Every structure is written in C-alpha cells, then in structure tokens.
Amino acid sequence: MSIKTTSTVCPFCGTGCGIGLRTENGQLLGVEPIRNHPVSKGRLCSKGWNSAYGVERQNRITTPLIKENGAFRPASWEEAIELIHEQFSYHLEEHGPTSVGAISCARATNEDNYAIQKFTRVVLQTNNIDHCARICHSPSVAGLARTVGEGAMTNSIGDVSKADVVVVFGCDPTESHCIIGSEIIQAKERGALLIVVDPRKTRLAKMADVHLQLKVGSNIALVNGLLNIIFANGWENKAFLEEHCLYLDQLKASVEEYTLEEVSKRTGVPADQLIQAARIYSHARAAFLAYGMGVTQFVSGTNNVIAISNLVLSCGQIGRPGTGINPLRGQNNVQGACDMGALPGNYPGYQFTNDPVAQEKFSKAWGYQVPTHPGMTSLGMNEATLQGQFHAMMIFGEDPVVTDPDQNQVAKVLKKLDFLVVVEMSMTDTASFADVILPAASFAEKHGTFTNCERRVQRVRKAIEPLGECMADWQMIGHLARRFGYTGFDWETSEEVFNELAALMPIYSGMSYPRIEQHGGLQWPCNAHAPDGTPILHRKGFPNGKARLIPLHHLPPAETPDADFPYYLTTIRLHFHYGCGSMTRKSPILERETPSGLLFMNEQDARNQGLFNNAPVGVRSRRGYLETRVVFSEQMPPGLVSMPYHFDDIPSNQLTNDAQDPVTRMPELKACAIRIEPLAPTARPRSIKELREQGECDAHL
Ligand SMILES: Nc1nc2c(c(=O)[nH]1)N[C@H]1C(S)=C(S)[C@@H](COP(=O)(O)OP(=O)(O)OC[C@H]3O[C@@H](n4cnc5c(=O)[nH]c(N)nc54)[C@H](O)[C@@H]3O)O[C@H]1N2
Ligand SMILES: Nc1nc2c(c(=O)[nH]1)N[C@H]1C(S)=C(S)[C@@H](COP(=O)(O)OP(=O)(O)OC[C@H]3O[C@@H](n4cnc5c(=O)[nH]c(N)nc54)[C@H](O)[C@@H]3O)O[C@H]1N2
Ligand code: SF4
Ligand SMILES: [Mo]
C-alpha cells in the first residue's frame, strides 16, 4: 500500500493554487499544498485544504436520474440520453433553435466548456450559450474590450510584489482570493502603499494607507473626481497618453463637473482623502490595481469598468511589471469558460459570432454551418421562458436558484420550462427542478485544464476514477452529439479536445499538454509571437493600435432606499464558503466556522431598531422575504447592511434585484433596498423552506 499524490489545481477560486490530491488504493485521502507552485508557492486557504470533502461519495449523484411523478429514479445513460434527444429534437422542430439553449460551467475544465459550446452551436444550432461570467465579470469582458482591447487581468499575481502602490477597488481578496490577499498584505509589510475603495471596512481597508469608504454605487463619481484632481494638477502621464491613448480632450472635458465638493458630496469621501489617493496613485512608480464585484455588479457595471480603465490609462499604470488593470476573475475556470466561447457573442478565443469571417472559420472547422442569429444571455433566456418563447435548457454545474438575483423569479422560470437537464455533482436547489439529472465527474476524477485569473492555463489531473457512472462533461457531450447523429465529437481523451481548441484559438495556439506541464502553466496569449506565454499584456501597446478613453457619467443604482425600504443591502462572500455552498458546505470544518447566513449591520443602526447582537430578524425587499440573525459589524457604515449569498437555507437572492446593465445584462447584485423587521427576541429564524411551507414566501419553489 502506498500513498500517491496527484498534482492538480484547486477547484474553487480564480487564484488557481496548486493542490496535491493524496490517494491510497483509489480512495481520496486528503489534500496537500504544492511547494514549488508558481502562484501559491506551498500555500492554500482553508477552502483549498478542504476541497476533498466537496467530492466525497456520500454527497454525490452517481447515476443519471429521471423525474417521474415528481420524484427522481435512477436511470441508465442510454435511457437518459434517449429522453434528452427526444425532447430537444421535439422543441427544435416545433419552436426552432432560438427556443433552446445551454448554461455552461465555470467550475468545469476548458475541455468541458469547449465541448458544451460546440454542442450548443453545432447540434442545438443556437448561440444561446452563457454561464456565470454574465453575473460576474461580463462588464470586464465588455468594458476592457472597448478600452484596452482584452477583458482579462493585464498583469500577473506575482506583480503585486513588484508594486509600490496597490489599489484594491471593490473587491475583498482576503476573503475571496485569499492567496492574492496574503500577497497584498506582504507587499504592504514590505512598504508598498495600500489604497482600498470599498463602502465596507474590510480587513485590507483597516490596514490601508487610504480607505476611500464611498457610498454604495458611487464608483464613477469617485473615479471622475480622482481624474479631475489629476488633470487639474497636471499629474497625468502625458507621454503615455500622447503615445497610446485616444480621446483625452473629451475625457478631460467630461470630468470637469466632478469638482471636489460635488464628488465628496456624492461619494461621502472627504476631499483630503480624494486628493491623497489621486496623488499616491498618479505618482506611483508601479501601481497594481485589482478590482472585483464592487465594480461590476451594478446597472452601471460596464461603465464602472471603463471609468477605472480611464484612470489607469491616464496615469500610464499599465504595460509594465507591478502595474495594470486587474479584474480578479472569480471562479477557478471562469477565465477559461470565457476563453472557450461559452458566451452568446463569442466563439472560442473571443472571435465574434456576428463576424462573417469567424462564422466561416468555425463552420469549416466543425463541419457544420454555425448559427447566425444572436444568442441570448442567461437572464435573457429566463425572460424568453416567461414570455413563452424558450422551452428547453441544459444547465451544466450552476445553481441559479441560489446564485441568480431574485430567487422567486428564477424558480418561476425553471418551473415554466418544458424540459430541463441539469448536469451536477450533487443535489442542488436547481437540480431539484430538472427532468433529467446527469452525474458529473468532479475535478478530482478527470484530466483537463483550468485557466486562472492571470490567464495561466494549468493542468488538472485525475487522481481517482469517476464515482459510479459519473462522466466528465466533455465525455457526456460526445455521447449526446453522437445520438443526435453528429460527427466531430469523438474525442477519446481530454488532450484531443485541447488540441482541437488550441488550433482554433490564436491566444492558445502555442499550447499543448506537454508544453503546459514543462512550463508549470502558460499564460495567454501563447503562440508563435509569444511561445512561452505572456505574463504582462500591452507591453508594446494595444491590440487596436491605441487604447480608448471613454467619457462617462455617474448613474445611481436602480433601487435606492426610501421610507418603506430604508437600508441598502449589498451581498458579499465569506472566506469559509464558496458559491452556492454545494461543495464547501460538505466540509464539517468549514461548516463549523460559518454554519449559516447572517445579516451584518452597523451597531448604531441595529440599536436604533432595538436589536441586540444575534437578534432574530425578518428581512424584506420588494421581491422576497427571509429570516436570519443580525451580527453587529464594525465593517458596516450606517445605512448599509450585508449578507453572504452562499446559503440555500437563508438565500440572500430572495431579496436581490435583477435590474440589469444595458450593455451586458449584468444584474445589480451589489445594491438593493430592504427593510428589517425585528422578530420576537426569543424567536428562531425560520429557513426559507419553513417559510415556504408556512406560506410566508413565494410558493414557486
Ligand atoms: N470564499 C470565497 N471566495 C470566492 C468566492 C466565494 O464564493 N467564496 N467566489 C469567487 C467568485 S465567483 C468571485 S466573482 C470572486 C469575487 O470576489 P470579490 O470581488 O472580492 O467579491 P465580493 O465579496 O462579492 O465583493 C467585493 C466587494 O465589493 C464591495 N462593494 C459593494 N458595493 C461597492 C461599491 O459601490 N463600490 C466599491 N468600490 N465596492 C463596493 C463590497 O463591500 C465587497 O467588499 O470571489 C471568488 N472567490
Ligand atoms: N447575491 C449575490 N449573488 C451572486 C453573487 C454575489 O456577489 N451576490 N455572485 C455571482 C457570481 S460572481 C457568480 S460567479 C455566481 C456563481 O454561481 P454558480 O455558478 O451557480 O455557483 P457555484 O457554487 O460555483 O455552482 C457551481 C455548481 O457547479 C458544480 N460543479 C463543480 N464542478 C463541476 C464540473 O466539473 N462539472 C459540472 N457539471 N458541475 C460542476 C458544483 O457542484 C456547483 O453546484 O454567483 C453569483 N451570485
Ligand atoms: S485562494 Fe482560491 S485557489 Fe487558492 S486555495 Fe483558496 S480557494 Fe483555492
Ligand atoms: Mo464570480
């Protein structure tokens, strides 16, 4: 008997830490860090250490399941595939290809995502393919494409240590990207200056040299204010602007009205702090700016990203080590899922679905004419369902009932679908709505690649055999496509899938499994011009010749507090749990740390409502109601409360608003109006299931 360690990648966040899966006799024993890993260097956060719990047999779905008379029964693969073929064929024939679609999985491998989007385009004949990037960094993909040309982190995680200024803008890396968070703390300890832009006093905000504690939803006003100060003092990088940027005059004119007084009033940030931050950022030798959901998850998400890009470009803090505009991509493989074209408007490698040249390229490569009608986004498919125009859907590894805004609305959609297939590892709220569930192999049971937030494509390696009848998503796609009578899906290994996708994507064309292994991961673009990959983008300029500065104006959140709903609710992440909690909540260690959803609130606000610490409360928005406990938090400013979104029993998405960014249809997950209804001091908060059973909540679920 011997213990073996398989080197692979953490299945949670986009940092992409290296983990060793320890096995004995084909059984998973646990996890160890990889000492010489280029990103994590022997470190892991508590989720990485606990990743083996998330894939344990007792929690898994291990055979296909078919719903009959409201209950699931085990089925064979043949039977499940037959039913899917029959139903999708029917809807394709009856209502056409715009009436069906798929949601791909940012937790699955590149090979899985490539196969899923190819299946959707070739077999289902539609561009109705999307995934959770929609409600995550789609504004980064859209915004940065318009300004600098690429929607990804421009620099590498290691660049944090080369910066003399670090800006943490609307993200909370010590909770959400913990190893990046620890790099920032180390940089600060070595003398780098830290600026945090966040309405909450996060752990990093407490350590910061400047904490711009702005009002929720005032990012553009704040950035335009900083630009006004920078231009008024001549602190911009004139040489860089001259050589690399278009439309400076328009930008300058647009920020004129953002005077110190006006911006201070709009954002709530004192004028001296605005001046201090503008001076530090513009004078930095190398300023590393990281941003996250506090920027993107607004109706102004794309404009927020563009505003930050204007700031970065105006100070020339890009294209050099230690600088850059760095969206911290969230899911382990959300960068990859976007790269693979699991998006309605993009083929693999960000080639546009409305470009005739790209259409021809992919039609030829895949051997079938690709669809030309525009695809719908995930929330677009939901709306079309309610309007009776969308009928059948496949969801690969997402739990929108818990993670999409306005849970009651999502449930209504899933109920209305004529046919729903969910591909999952374990039973989720969303899977319970399915007509067919297919059992997905976990990251530990398959080979493939993940692309982390710094564009590093890394090898995922199989440590154990797939449990029961589980299969990698790309393998299921192969079986499905063959049943539909299509060729071109006959891959035998994940490596064959990778070779096919790399050949079609100029940004991956220099990659192969052996080369990825040799280099410890390769950062795209990796091709003939950059055979060893590209740790820093835009060293020599911008893909479209020059970068664009784009004037913009402040837009408040769609819903603002009023007499009926007097607080802003913002939703956040907690260190110990991940996404819908379907993996982290299986770990007794993580569950012990944070077992339940909570409402974080400023102590004074709570006392004004007669609430004590831990008091039970009802929380109501215009869309839903839940019950939880209040926790006094010095992180929260007056008027703002926060809740994590990881808990299916206390789901903050009961309350959130699906008002959307017009460019990307990103919903406004970071700001909605709520009221707090104190419960009897001895009452126990009821779970959402109890509330539903007692008729105090929308009954769709
Ligand atoms: N532990 C854990 N880690 C995760 C995840 C997880 O579920 N759990 N999920 C992963 C995923 S998918 C993602 S996308 C990333 C996200 O990682 P982050 O971007 O760090 O995520 P959040 O905690 O949602 O939001 C970030 C911050 O935005 C702030 N904020 C709210 N409103 C505003 C505003 O108007 N302006 C500014 N400037 N800030 C504002 C909030 O106070 C919060 O601190 O995390 C990844 N990592
Ligand atoms: N209120 C609020 N809501 C939010 C957010 C917020 O900040 N506030 N953040 C949003 C963001 S940024 C994101 S990214 C989304 C995330 O939302 P989701 O993508 O729905 O969340 P996850 O928990 O990552 O769910 C992924 C599912 O994939 C399954 N899975 C894992 N690996 C595989 C695989 O290899 N194959 C298959 N088929 N399945 C697999 C897991 O079992 C899990 O149930 O949540 C969004 N929702
Ligand atoms: S920081 Fe992210 S990738 Fe690293 S161990 Fe934690 S969850 Fe995994
Ligand atoms: Mo995300």
XYZ file of N, CA, C and O and ligand atoms in Angstrom, residues 9-19 39-40 43-49 51 173 175-180 330 332 575 578, ligand 3:
136
model
N -5.129 21.332 -9.574
C -5.426 22.737 -9.283
C -6.676 22.829 -8.412
O -7.631 22.072 -8.602
N -6.675 23.758 -7.477
C -7.820 23.941 -6.568
C -9.100 24.220 -7.368
O -9.079 25.005 -8.312
N -10.220 23.599 -6.977
C -11.456 23.763 -7.755
C -12.293 24.958 -7.338
O -13.434 25.084 -7.770
N -11.782 25.846 -6.494
C -12.626 26.957 -6.049
C -12.287 28.248 -6.786
O -12.759 28.447 -7.888
N -11.475 29.111 -6.231
C -11.424 30.453 -6.817
C -10.395 30.598 -7.928
O -9.551 29.738 -8.149
N -10.461 31.738 -8.609
C -9.632 32.001 -9.781
C -8.158 32.219 -9.501
O -7.383 32.438 -10.428
N -7.743 32.179 -8.223
C -6.315 32.313 -7.946
C -5.555 31.160 -8.601
O -4.462 31.351 -9.135
N -6.141 29.972 -8.544
C -5.514 28.831 -9.228
C -4.361 28.216 -8.469
O -3.306 27.903 -9.039
N -4.550 28.014 -7.161
C -3.474 27.422 -6.350
C -3.266 25.955 -6.716
O -4.200 25.256 -7.105
N -2.020 25.514 -6.529
C -1.690 24.112 -6.802
C -2.022 23.256 -5.598
O -1.610 23.563 -4.476
N -2.787 22.168 -5.820
C -3.036 21.247 -4.714
C -2.583 19.846 -5.104
O -2.633 19.463 -6.275
N 2.056 30.016 -8.466
C 1.150 31.003 -7.871
C 1.139 30.861 -6.354
O 1.363 31.822 -5.613
N 0.860 29.650 -5.876
C 0.572 29.510 -4.441
C 1.811 29.222 -3.601
O 1.792 29.421 -2.387
N 1.258 27.482 -0.404
C 0.183 27.957 0.478
C -1.175 27.492 -0.045
O -1.354 27.301 -1.244
N -2.146 27.355 0.840
C -3.543 27.130 0.452
C -4.412 27.850 1.471
O -4.018 28.001 2.632
N -5.612 28.262 1.058
C -6.542 28.779 2.056
C -7.401 27.623 2.558
O -7.291 26.493 2.075
N -8.271 27.899 3.512
C -8.993 26.787 4.128
C -9.911 26.064 3.145
O -10.177 24.883 3.312
N -10.385 26.750 2.099
C -11.215 26.041 1.109
C -10.367 25.037 0.332
O -10.781 23.900 0.122
N -9.176 25.462 -0.081
C -8.285 24.542 -0.794
C -7.969 23.317 0.057
O -8.069 22.173 -0.407
N -7.634 23.531 1.321
C -7.317 22.416 2.230
C -8.503 21.458 2.366
O -8.332 20.275 2.612
N -10.846 20.839 0.005
C -11.515 20.572 -1.276
C -11.928 19.113 -1.441
O -12.866 18.820 -2.176
N -10.032 40.674 -1.297
C -9.216 39.484 -1.578
C -8.849 38.632 -0.361
O -8.561 37.452 -0.548
N -10.860 37.544 1.711
C -11.948 36.558 1.786
C -12.071 35.778 0.478
O -12.347 34.587 0.488
N -11.908 36.474 -0.647
C -12.319 35.910 -1.941
C -11.174 35.341 -2.781
O -11.396 34.460 -3.603
N -9.995 35.910 -2.648
C -8.831 35.383 -3.379
C -7.700 35.368 -2.359
O -6.780 36.187 -2.406
N -7.807 34.435 -1.408
C -7.033 34.566 -0.157
C -5.529 34.621 -0.377
O -4.826 35.351 0.321
N -5.041 33.878 -1.355
C -3.583 33.867 -1.550
C -3.136 35.194 -2.184
O -2.061 35.711 -1.872
N -3.986 35.781 -3.013
C -3.689 37.120 -3.523
C -3.784 38.117 -2.362
O -2.959 39.021 -2.219
N -13.350 35.349 -10.832
C -13.779 34.678 -9.611
C -13.630 33.187 -9.574
O -12.950 32.618 -8.721
N -12.691 29.275 -10.415
C -11.463 28.572 -10.812
C -11.237 28.594 -12.328
O -10.122 28.726 -12.793
N -14.992 34.003 3.696
C -13.801 33.173 3.471
C -14.108 31.674 3.400
O -13.627 30.962 2.526
N -18.130 28.865 -0.438
C -17.914 29.164 -1.845
C -19.203 29.029 -2.637
O -19.895 28.008 -2.551
S -7.049 31.024 -2.702
Fe -8.581 30.157 -4.136
S -7.399 28.724 -5.410
Fe -6.163 29.184 -3.587
S -6.646 27.549 -2.124
Fe -8.038 29.263 -1.672
S -9.873 28.827 -2.884
Fe -8.251 27.545 -3.694
